[in-house]
mmCIF file of C-alpha atoms (C1' of nucleotides) in Angstrom:
data_model
loop_
_atom_site.group_PDB
_atom_site.id
_atom_site.type_symbol
_atom_site.label_atom_id
_atom_site.label_comp_id
_atom_site.label_asym_id
_atom_site.label_seq_id
_atom_site.Cartn_x
_atom_site.Cartn_y
_atom_site.Cartn_z
ATOM 1 C CA MET J 1 0.018 0.018 -0.014
ATOM 2 C CA SER J 2 1.650 3.605 -1.087
ATOM 3 C CA PHE J 3 0.304 6.711 -1.040
ATOM 4 C CA SER J 4 3.417 8.090 -2.947
ATOM 5 C CA ASN J 5 2.675 7.923 -6.031
ATOM 6 C CA VAL J 6 -0.861 8.999 -6.355
ATOM 7 C CA GLY J 7 -0.103 12.494 -8.106
ATOM 8 C CA CYS J 8 -2.856 14.306 -5.944
ATOM 9 C CA GLU J 9 -2.455 16.818 -3.366
ATOM 10 C CA VAL J 10 -2.440 15.119 -0.020
ATOM 11 C CA ALA J 11 -1.285 17.496 2.321
ATOM 12 C CA PRO J 12 1.392 16.911 4.357
ATOM 13 C CA ALA J 13 0.886 17.573 8.130
ATOM 14 C CA GLU J 14 1.568 20.807 9.702
ATOM 15 C CA GLY J 15 5.452 21.157 10.256
ATOM 16 C CA GLY J 16 6.134 19.318 7.152
ATOM 17 C CA ASP J 17 6.168 15.724 8.715
ATOM 18 C CA SER J 18 6.233 13.496 5.619
ATOM 19 C CA SER J 19 5.455 10.784 7.946
ATOM 20 C CA VAL J 20 2.013 12.052 8.195
ATOM 21 C CA ARG J 21 -1.282 13.008 5.869
ATOM 22 C CA ILE J 22 -3.779 15.117 6.322
ATOM 23 C CA LEU J 23 -7.038 13.958 4.625
ATOM 24 C CA HIS J 24 -10.002 16.391 4.174
ATOM 25 C CA ARG J 25 -13.649 16.015 4.947
ATOM 26 C CA LEU J 26 -15.410 15.779 1.363
ATOM 27 C CA ASP J 27 -18.134 18.960 0.993
ATOM 28 C CA VAL J 28 -19.101 18.966 -2.476
ATOM 29 C CA GLN J 29 -21.057 22.085 -3.006
ATOM 30 C CA GLU J 30 -23.951 23.228 -5.437
ATOM 31 C CA GLY J 31 -22.478 25.904 -7.966
ATOM 32 C CA PRO J 32 -19.857 27.095 -10.176
ATOM 33 C CA THR J 33 -16.740 25.609 -10.053
ATOM 34 C CA GLY J 34 -13.029 25.990 -11.230
ATOM 35 C CA GLU J 35 -12.129 27.947 -14.282
ATOM 36 C CA GLY J 36 -14.850 28.720 -17.116
ATOM 37 C CA ALA J 37 -17.237 28.210 -14.147
ATOM 38 C CA GLY J 38 -20.816 27.187 -15.104
ATOM 39 C CA LYS J 39 -19.821 27.373 -19.075
ATOM 40 C CA GLY J 40 -19.669 23.528 -19.629
ATOM 41 C CA PRO J 41 -21.747 22.464 -22.738
ATOM 42 C CA HIS J 42 -22.334 18.787 -21.653
ATOM 43 C CA VAL J 43 -24.030 17.714 -18.760
ATOM 44 C CA GLY J 44 -23.072 14.086 -16.907
ATOM 45 C CA LEU J 45 -25.025 12.514 -13.835
ATOM 46 C CA VAL J 46 -23.495 10.629 -11.068
ATOM 47 C CA LEU J 47 -25.872 7.815 -9.591
ATOM 48 C CA ASP J 48 -25.737 4.967 -6.838
ATOM 49 C CA VAL J 49 -28.179 2.924 -5.438
ATOM 50 C CA GLU J 50 -28.365 1.253 -2.244
ATOM 51 C CA THR J 51 -30.335 -1.971 -1.760
ATOM 52 C CA THR J 52 -31.355 -4.664 0.445
ATOM 53 C CA GLY J 53 -28.747 -7.243 -1.103
ATOM 54 C CA LEU J 54 -27.200 -8.096 -4.486
ATOM 55 C CA ASP J 55 -29.995 -10.599 -5.732
ATOM 56 C CA PHE J 56 -31.751 -8.950 -8.512
ATOM 57 C CA GLU J 57 -34.624 -11.326 -8.267
ATOM 58 C CA ARG J 58 -35.158 -11.119 -4.346
ATOM 59 C CA ASP J 59 -33.744 -7.726 -3.295
ATOM 60 C CA ALA J 60 -34.872 -4.379 -4.077
ATOM 61 C CA ILE J 61 -33.753 -0.606 -3.980
ATOM 62 C CA ILE J 62 -33.745 1.030 -0.609
ATOM 63 C CA GLU J 63 -32.077 4.276 -1.782
ATOM 64 C CA LEU J 64 -31.332 6.244 -5.044
ATOM 65 C CA ALA J 65 -29.151 9.336 -5.129
ATOM 66 C CA ALA J 66 -27.766 11.470 -8.247
ATOM 67 C CA ARG J 67 -26.403 14.871 -8.774
ATOM 68 C CA ARG J 68 -25.974 16.229 -12.509
ATOM 69 C CA PHE J 69 -22.771 18.434 -13.354
ATOM 70 C CA ARG J 70 -21.931 20.347 -16.423
ATOM 71 C CA TYR J 71 -18.263 19.726 -17.826
ATOM 72 C CA ASP J 72 -16.467 21.185 -20.683
ATOM 73 C CA ASP J 73 -14.736 19.742 -23.694
ATOM 74 C CA GLU J 74 -11.545 19.176 -21.548
ATOM 75 C CA GLY J 75 -13.530 17.027 -19.422
ATOM 76 C CA VAL J 76 -13.396 19.826 -16.441
ATOM 77 C CA ILE J 77 -16.329 20.107 -14.194
ATOM 78 C CA THR J 78 -17.629 23.469 -14.192
ATOM 79 C CA HIS J 79 -20.927 23.729 -12.433
ATOM 80 C CA ILE J 80 -22.433 21.396 -10.017
ATOM 81 C CA ASP J 81 -25.904 20.639 -9.945
ATOM 82 C CA ARG J 82 -28.229 20.226 -6.289
ATOM 83 C CA PRO J 83 -28.441 16.596 -4.970
ATOM 84 C CA TYR J 84 -31.403 14.424 -5.817
ATOM 85 C CA GLU J 85 -32.184 11.559 -3.448
ATOM 86 C CA TRP J 86 -34.918 9.423 -2.615
ATOM 87 C CA THR J 87 -35.466 6.448 -0.148
ATOM 88 C CA GLU J 88 -37.842 3.710 -0.862
ATOM 89 C CA ASP J 89 -39.874 1.093 1.167
ATOM 90 C CA PRO J 90 -38.633 -2.462 0.336
ATOM 91 C CA GLY J 91 -41.603 -3.981 1.752
ATOM 92 C CA LYS J 92 -40.040 -6.075 4.090
ATOM 93 C CA PRO J 93 -37.424 -5.457 6.890
ATOM 94 C CA ILE J 94 -33.749 -4.349 5.815
ATOM 95 C CA PRO J 95 -31.316 -7.046 6.764
ATOM 96 C CA PRO J 96 -29.037 -6.281 9.817
ATOM 97 C CA GLU J 97 -25.762 -6.553 7.677
ATOM 98 C CA ILE J 98 -27.511 -3.947 4.872
ATOM 99 C CA ALA J 99 -28.429 -1.600 7.915
ATOM 100 C CA ALA J 100 -25.351 -2.084 9.234
ATOM 101 C CA LEU J 101 -23.558 -1.098 6.176
ATOM 102 C CA THR J 102 -25.780 1.792 4.785
ATOM 103 C CA GLY J 103 -27.288 3.218 8.119
ATOM 104 C CA LEU J 104 -30.761 2.805 6.714
ATOM 105 C CA ARG J 105 -33.379 1.564 9.093
ATOM 106 C CA ASP J 106 -36.710 0.191 8.406
ATOM 107 C CA GLU J 107 -38.032 3.619 10.111
ATOM 108 C CA ASP J 108 -36.081 5.715 7.577
ATOM 109 C CA VAL J 109 -37.778 4.264 4.463
ATOM 110 C CA ALA J 110 -41.135 3.007 5.934
ATOM 111 C CA GLY J 111 -43.949 4.289 3.475
ATOM 112 C CA ARG J 112 -41.488 6.075 1.243
ATOM 113 C CA PHE J 113 -41.423 5.764 -2.547
ATOM 114 C CA ILE J 114 -38.870 6.840 -5.327
ATOM 115 C CA ASP J 115 -40.502 9.472 -7.741
ATOM 116 C CA ASP J 116 -40.410 7.590 -10.669
ATOM 117 C CA GLU J 117 -41.305 10.510 -13.112
ATOM 118 C CA ALA J 118 -38.827 12.703 -11.729
ATOM 119 C CA ALA J 119 -35.858 10.204 -11.297
ATOM 120 C CA THR J 120 -36.411 9.211 -14.733
ATOM 121 C CA ARG J 121 -36.465 12.769 -16.020
ATOM 122 C CA LEU J 122 -33.429 13.410 -14.371
ATOM 123 C CA LEU J 123 -31.406 10.559 -15.668
ATOM 124 C CA ARG J 124 -32.925 11.374 -19.441
ATOM 125 C CA SER J 125 -31.566 14.835 -18.873
ATOM 126 C CA ALA J 126 -27.888 13.825 -18.895
ATOM 127 C CA THR J 127 -25.766 12.916 -21.605
ATOM 128 C CA VAL J 128 -23.800 10.179 -19.970
ATOM 129 C CA VAL J 129 -24.375 8.487 -16.751
ATOM 130 C CA ILE J 130 -21.810 7.646 -14.423
ATOM 131 C CA ALA J 131 -21.565 5.426 -11.297
ATOM 132 C CA HIS J 132 -18.965 3.269 -9.204
ATOM 133 C CA HIS J 133 -19.697 -0.131 -10.716
ATOM 134 C CA SER J 134 -22.030 0.413 -13.365
ATOM 135 C CA ARG J 135 -22.657 -3.375 -13.958
ATOM 136 C CA PHE J 136 -24.314 -3.260 -10.432
ATOM 137 C CA ASP J 137 -26.203 0.047 -10.712
ATOM 138 C CA ARG J 138 -27.164 -0.312 -14.439
ATOM 139 C CA ARG J 139 -29.196 -3.347 -13.751
ATOM 140 C CA TRP J 140 -30.937 -2.273 -10.699
ATOM 141 C CA VAL J 141 -32.112 1.334 -12.407
ATOM 142 C CA GLU J 142 -33.395 -0.191 -15.513
ATOM 143 C CA ARG J 143 -35.182 -2.688 -13.670
ATOM 144 C CA ARG J 144 -36.844 -0.378 -11.349
ATOM 145 C CA LEU J 145 -37.124 2.555 -13.728
ATOM 146 C CA ASP J 146 -39.253 1.877 -17.014
ATOM 147 C CA GLY J 147 -37.928 4.874 -18.748
ATOM 148 C CA ALA J 148 -34.179 4.389 -18.018
ATOM 149 C CA GLN J 149 -33.418 1.961 -20.721
ATOM 150 C CA GLY J 150 -31.002 3.025 -23.632
ATOM 151 C CA LEU J 151 -29.190 5.679 -21.778
ATOM 152 C CA ALA J 152 -25.148 5.951 -22.292
ATOM 153 C CA TRP J 153 -23.339 4.736 -19.354
ATOM 154 C CA ALA J 154 -19.861 5.054 -17.848
ATOM 155 C CA CYS J 155 -18.160 3.473 -14.845
ATOM 156 C CA SER J 156 -15.738 5.408 -12.323
ATOM 157 C CA MET J 157 -14.379 1.978 -11.378
ATOM 158 C CA GLU J 158 -13.756 -0.051 -14.652
ATOM 159 C CA GLN J 159 -13.018 2.916 -17.034
ATOM 160 C CA ILE J 160 -10.312 5.013 -15.203
ATOM 161 C CA ASP J 161 -7.037 3.232 -15.381
ATOM 162 C CA TRP J 162 -6.465 4.176 -11.624
ATOM 163 C CA ARG J 163 -3.431 1.578 -11.093
ATOM 164 C CA GLY J 164 -1.680 3.373 -14.085
ATOM 165 C CA ARG J 165 -2.579 6.704 -12.552
ATOM 166 C CA GLY J 166 -0.757 5.506 -9.534
ATOM 167 C CA PHE J 167 -3.322 4.448 -7.319
ATOM 168 C CA ASP J 168 -3.950 1.076 -5.473
ATOM 169 C CA GLY J 169 -6.995 -0.700 -5.460
ATOM 170 C CA ARG J 170 -10.447 0.785 -6.937
ATOM 171 C CA SER J 171 -13.078 0.825 -3.846
ATOM 172 C CA LEU J 172 -14.272 4.201 -3.659
ATOM 173 C CA GLY J 173 -13.245 4.983 -0.170
ATOM 174 C CA PHE J 174 -9.616 4.205 -0.878
ATOM 175 C CA LEU J 175 -9.480 5.999 -4.056
ATOM 176 C CA LEU J 176 -10.876 9.070 -2.433
ATOM 177 C CA CYS J 177 -8.637 8.558 0.644
ATOM 178 C CA GLN J 178 -5.795 8.453 -2.054
ATOM 179 C CA ALA J 179 -7.043 11.588 -3.363
ATOM 180 C CA GLY J 180 -6.969 13.389 -0.148
ATOM 181 C CA TRP J 181 -10.496 13.060 1.183
ATOM 182 C CA PHE J 182 -12.386 11.089 3.231
ATOM 183 C CA HIS J 183 -16.419 10.941 3.317
ATOM 184 C CA ASP J 184 -19.240 9.091 5.367
ATOM 185 C CA GLY J 185 -19.315 6.079 2.627
ATOM 186 C CA HIS J 186 -22.186 3.729 1.911
ATOM 187 C CA ARG J 187 -25.174 6.181 2.076
ATOM 188 C CA ALA J 188 -26.121 6.868 -1.644
ATOM 189 C CA GLY J 189 -25.724 10.648 -1.580
ATOM 190 C CA ALA J 190 -22.228 10.524 0.231
ATOM 191 C CA ASP J 191 -21.122 7.921 -2.277
ATOM 192 C CA VAL J 192 -22.333 10.323 -5.314
ATOM 193 C CA ASP J 193 -20.217 13.249 -4.101
ATOM 194 C CA ALA J 194 -17.123 11.115 -3.731
ATOM 195 C CA VAL J 195 -17.493 9.881 -7.456
ATOM 196 C CA ILE J 196 -17.821 13.603 -8.398
ATOM 197 C CA GLN J 197 -14.407 14.425 -6.153
ATOM 198 C CA LEU J 198 -12.610 12.005 -7.838
ATOM 199 C CA LEU J 199 -13.799 12.863 -11.359
ATOM 200 C CA ARG J 200 -12.617 16.228 -10.491
ATOM 201 C CA HIS J 201 -9.418 14.909 -9.646
ATOM 202 C CA PRO J 202 -6.387 16.241 -11.731
ATOM 203 C CA PHE J 203 -3.631 13.993 -12.672
ATOM 204 C CA GLU J 204 0.076 14.495 -12.892
ATOM 205 C CA ASP J 205 -0.172 15.301 -16.642
ATOM 206 C CA GLY J 206 -3.121 17.933 -15.971
ATOM 207 C CA ARG J 207 -5.949 15.822 -17.278
ATOM 208 C CA THR J 208 -8.974 14.963 -14.940
ATOM 209 C CA ALA J 209 -10.377 11.581 -13.986
ATOM 210 C CA LEU J 210 -13.269 12.594 -15.966
ATOM 211 C CA ALA J 211 -11.253 13.427 -19.195
ATOM 212 C CA ASP J 212 -9.860 9.870 -19.082
ATOM 213 C CA LEU J 213 -13.189 8.375 -18.563
ATOM 214 C CA LEU J 214 -15.059 10.161 -20.790
ATOM 215 C CA GLU J 215 -12.388 9.564 -23.692
ATOM 216 C CA ARG J 216 -12.243 5.738 -22.685
ATOM 217 C CA SER J 217 -16.372 5.654 -22.606
ATOM 218 C CA ALA J 218 -17.056 7.006 -25.867
ATOM 219 C CA ARG J 219 -14.354 4.808 -27.697
ATOM 220 C CA PRO J 220 -16.188 2.435 -29.726
ATOM 221 C CA SER J 221 -15.155 -1.371 -29.274
ATOM 222 C CA TRP J 222 -15.594 -4.348 -30.201
ATOM 223 C CA VAL J 223 -16.369 -7.930 -28.561
ATOM 224 C CA VAL J 224 -14.385 -10.529 -30.908
ATOM 225 C CA ARG J 225 -15.352 -13.994 -30.403
ATOM 226 C CA ALA J 226 -13.267 -16.598 -31.887
ATOM 227 C CA VAL J 227 -15.971 -18.994 -32.652
ATOM 228 C CA GLY J 228 -14.772 -22.690 -33.525
ATOM 229 C CA ALA J 229 -11.245 -21.953 -32.492
ATOM 230 C CA ASP J 230 -9.416 -25.187 -32.015
ATOM 231 C CA PHE J 231 -8.307 -26.322 -28.379
ATOM 232 C CA SER J 232 -4.877 -26.473 -29.180
ATOM 233 C CA VAL J 233 -4.981 -22.596 -29.420
ATOM 234 C CA LYS J 234 -6.461 -21.910 -26.083
ATOM 235 C CA ASP J 235 -3.363 -20.923 -24.165
ATOM 236 C CA LEU J 236 -2.521 -18.489 -27.100
ATOM 237 C CA LEU J 237 -5.930 -16.928 -26.964
ATOM 238 C CA ARG J 238 -5.697 -16.664 -23.343
ATOM 239 C CA SER J 239 -2.187 -15.130 -23.162
ATOM 240 C CA ARG J 240 -3.694 -12.570 -25.684
ATOM 241 C CA GLY J 241 -6.354 -11.612 -23.342
ATOM 242 C CA TYR J 242 -9.190 -13.807 -24.465
ATOM 243 C CA ARG J 243 -11.620 -15.108 -21.852
ATOM 244 C CA TRP J 244 -13.781 -18.429 -21.949
ATOM 245 C CA ASP J 245 -17.564 -17.735 -22.088
ATOM 246 C CA PRO J 246 -19.154 -20.768 -20.538
ATOM 247 C CA ALA J 247 -22.358 -19.988 -21.648
ATOM 248 C CA ARG J 248 -21.587 -19.629 -25.294
ATOM 249 C CA LYS J 249 -18.694 -21.836 -25.503
ATOM 250 C CA THR J 250 -16.263 -19.596 -27.195
ATOM 251 C CA TRP J 251 -13.338 -17.472 -26.189
ATOM 252 C CA TRP J 252 -14.052 -13.781 -26.314
ATOM 253 C CA THR J 253 -12.308 -10.358 -25.611
ATOM 254 C CA GLU J 254 -13.050 -6.658 -26.104
ATOM 255 C CA VAL J 255 -11.021 -4.456 -28.719
ATOM 256 C CA ARG J 256 -10.821 -0.997 -29.667
ATOM 257 C CA ASP J 257 -12.454 0.135 -33.048
ATOM 258 C CA ASP J 258 -8.927 1.064 -34.170
ATOM 259 C CA GLU J 259 -7.637 -2.547 -33.125
ATOM 260 C CA ARG J 260 -10.229 -4.404 -34.824
ATOM 261 C CA VAL J 261 -8.328 -4.935 -38.153
ATOM 262 C CA ARG J 262 -5.054 -5.879 -36.672
ATOM 263 C CA GLU J 263 -7.108 -8.434 -34.464
ATOM 264 C CA GLU J 264 -8.773 -9.985 -37.644
ATOM 265 C CA PHE J 265 -5.279 -10.640 -39.044
ATOM 266 C CA TRP J 266 -4.130 -11.872 -35.812
ATOM 267 C CA LEU J 267 -7.005 -14.417 -35.703
ATOM 268 C CA ALA J 268 -6.505 -15.437 -39.143
ATOM 269 C CA ALA J 269 -2.626 -16.008 -38.627
ATOM 270 C CA ASN J 270 -2.902 -17.709 -35.329
ATOM 271 C CA VAL J 271 -6.187 -19.281 -34.726
ATOM 272 C CA TYR J 272 -8.060 -20.027 -38.109
ATOM 273 C CA SER J 273 -4.950 -20.966 -39.969
ATOM 274 C CA THR J 274 -4.572 -24.344 -38.104
ATOM 275 C CA SER J 275 -8.003 -24.937 -37.289
ATOM 276 C CA ALA J 276 -10.083 -27.508 -39.651
ATOM 277 C CA ARG J 277 -13.146 -26.815 -37.763
ATOM 278 C CA ALA J 278 -12.840 -23.227 -37.495
ATOM 279 C CA LEU J 279 -16.054 -21.268 -38.172
ATOM 280 C CA GLY J 280 -14.476 -17.894 -38.050
ATOM 281 C CA PRO J 281 -14.764 -14.887 -35.608
ATOM 282 C CA THR J 282 -17.862 -12.871 -35.039
ATOM 283 C CA PHE J 283 -17.766 -9.345 -34.105
ATOM 284 C CA GLU J 284 -20.211 -7.323 -31.954
ATOM 285 C CA GLU J 285 -20.053 -3.821 -31.625
ATOM 286 C CA ILE J 286 -20.056 -2.286 -28.164
ATOM 287 C CA SER J 287 -21.142 1.286 -27.425
ATOM 288 C CA PRO J 288 -21.580 3.327 -24.090
ATOM 289 C CA THR J 289 -25.384 2.333 -24.334
ATOM 290 C CA THR J 290 -24.894 -1.192 -24.696
ATOM 291 C CA ARG J 291 -22.311 -1.554 -21.974
ATOM 292 C CA PHE J 292 -22.665 -3.008 -18.604
ATOM 293 C CA LEU J 293 -25.846 -4.611 -19.669
ATOM 294 C "C1'" DG T 1 -10.359 -59.015 -23.841
ATOM 295 C "C1'" DG T 2 -9.149 -56.448 -19.436
ATOM 296 C "C1'" DT T 3 -6.323 -53.292 -17.034
ATOM 297 C "C1'" DT T 4 -3.444 -49.039 -16.988
ATOM 298 C "C1'" DC T 5 -1.206 -45.314 -18.502
ATOM 299 C "C1'" DT T 6 -1.269 -41.042 -21.189
ATOM 300 C "C1'" DC T 7 -3.320 -37.593 -23.762
ATOM 301 C "C1'" DT T 8 -7.178 -34.393 -24.871
ATOM 302 C "C1'" DC T 9 -10.328 -30.881 -24.021
ATOM 303 C "C1'" DG T 10 -12.416 -28.054 -21.236
ATOM 304 C "C1'" DG T 11 -14.236 -27.003 -16.901
ATOM 305 C "C1'" DC T 12 -14.111 -25.803 -12.027
ATOM 306 C "C1'" DA T 13 -11.947 -24.069 -7.746
ATOM 307 C "C1'" DC T 14 -10.066 -20.341 -5.649
ATOM 308 C "C1'" DA T 15 -8.179 -16.180 -4.500
ATOM 309 C "C1'" DG T 16 -8.169 -11.127 -4.946
ATOM 310 C "C1'" DT T 17 -10.894 -7.283 -5.361
ATOM 311 C "C1'" DG T 18 -15.344 -4.888 -6.295
ATOM 312 C "C1'" DT T 19 -20.408 -3.966 -5.068
ATOM 313 C "C1'" DC T 20 -24.456 -4.217 -1.142
ATOM 314 C "C1'" DG F 1 -22.907 -12.839 3.959
ATOM 315 C "C1'" DA F 2 -23.853 -13.087 -1.164
ATOM 316 C "C1'" DC F 3 -22.584 -12.275 -5.890
ATOM 317 C "C1'" DA F 4 -19.733 -10.932 -10.017
ATOM 318 C "C1'" DC F 5 -15.654 -10.864 -12.569
ATOM 319 C "C1'" DT F 6 -10.687 -11.915 -13.559
ATOM 320 C "C1'" DG F 7 -6.462 -14.556 -13.598
ATOM 321 C "C1'" DT F 8 -4.465 -18.877 -12.277
ATOM 322 C "C1'" DG F 9 -3.713 -23.529 -11.750
ATOM 323 C "C1'" DC F 10 -5.592 -28.074 -11.121
ATOM 324 C "C1'" DC F 11 -8.809 -31.593 -12.033
ATOM 325 C "C1'" DG F 12 -11.376 -35.032 -14.393
ATOM 326 C "C1'" DA F 13 -14.236 -37.453 -17.668
ATOM 327 C "C1'" DG F 14 -13.307 -39.961 -22.137
ATOM 328 C "C1'" DA F 15 -10.791 -41.911 -25.910
ATOM 329 C "C1'" DG F 16 -6.898 -43.964 -27.419
ATOM 330 C "C1'" DA F 17 -2.344 -46.355 -26.739
ATOM 331 C "C1'" DA F 18 0.189 -49.718 -24.465
ATOM 332 C "C1'" DC F 19 1.039 -53.762 -22.095
ATOM 333 C "C1'" DC F 20 -0.060 -58.396 -20.269
#
DNA sequence: GGTTCTCTCGGCACAGTGTC
DNA sequence: GACACTGTGCCGAGAGAACC
């Protein structure tokens, strides 16, 4: 565990003691922020849900929070909107471990419901919806809100190269800590603000985390499936980053749009040149509206 | 023909990291 | 604790070869 190379302003303690770091309590304020305040032409939205568990069939959302922000072409946040938070009665007791984790008790959610129309309108007003683990949040939101399908999603956990940027781990609280802040985690509103703060974070090259995220999210990509690949090339595929899909019984990987042609050549030379029963690769386009489903 | 060994072809278990 | 995903390494069923 190291905080030495995170490229952020974690303040040394008073007196210059380098063995001590000071963390600031996170307090994201509504209103214009930074250079070019308020002028960003794009609208992003950070969202987080708290649920009674992880089972999409049996469990339910108990809290949904979101906050919009404006950002400019450089990925700099220029204005932060007011927070939106709803709690919802799941119709059954909140499990003790979830109550301990989130601080939400049965009486906090009793008789309360998410305003479907307002929440859906809020989500649809954004160019991109961002969550810290969109594979989780997207499924819950699309299941709960009828009008929330087909939005462009990005993931602050998966689509920012935190390790490459000098951070350890990917958990929200730990990333925030390395950026010099702490918050009261595991409440939806607090986690939304934590993500916004991380997106504002400037790396050593001056780019923000949001800029990295938007660039990676906007890149079209392709799921390549080595359909019919012979077993003899499985280790070759694995070493190139392909993964086995048990359901479809194919090796697959995701490549950027500009890597597709190179991948086709590689497959032709290394996989399909030797495989008598090969059927040939398939390519499925992936975009922000189809990721994390 | 019966038994044992070896190889093939995935499949599975587990650890680590993330979410609630 | 439950679940998802990734990476790594080992396991197992079935087929064929080798041996008696």
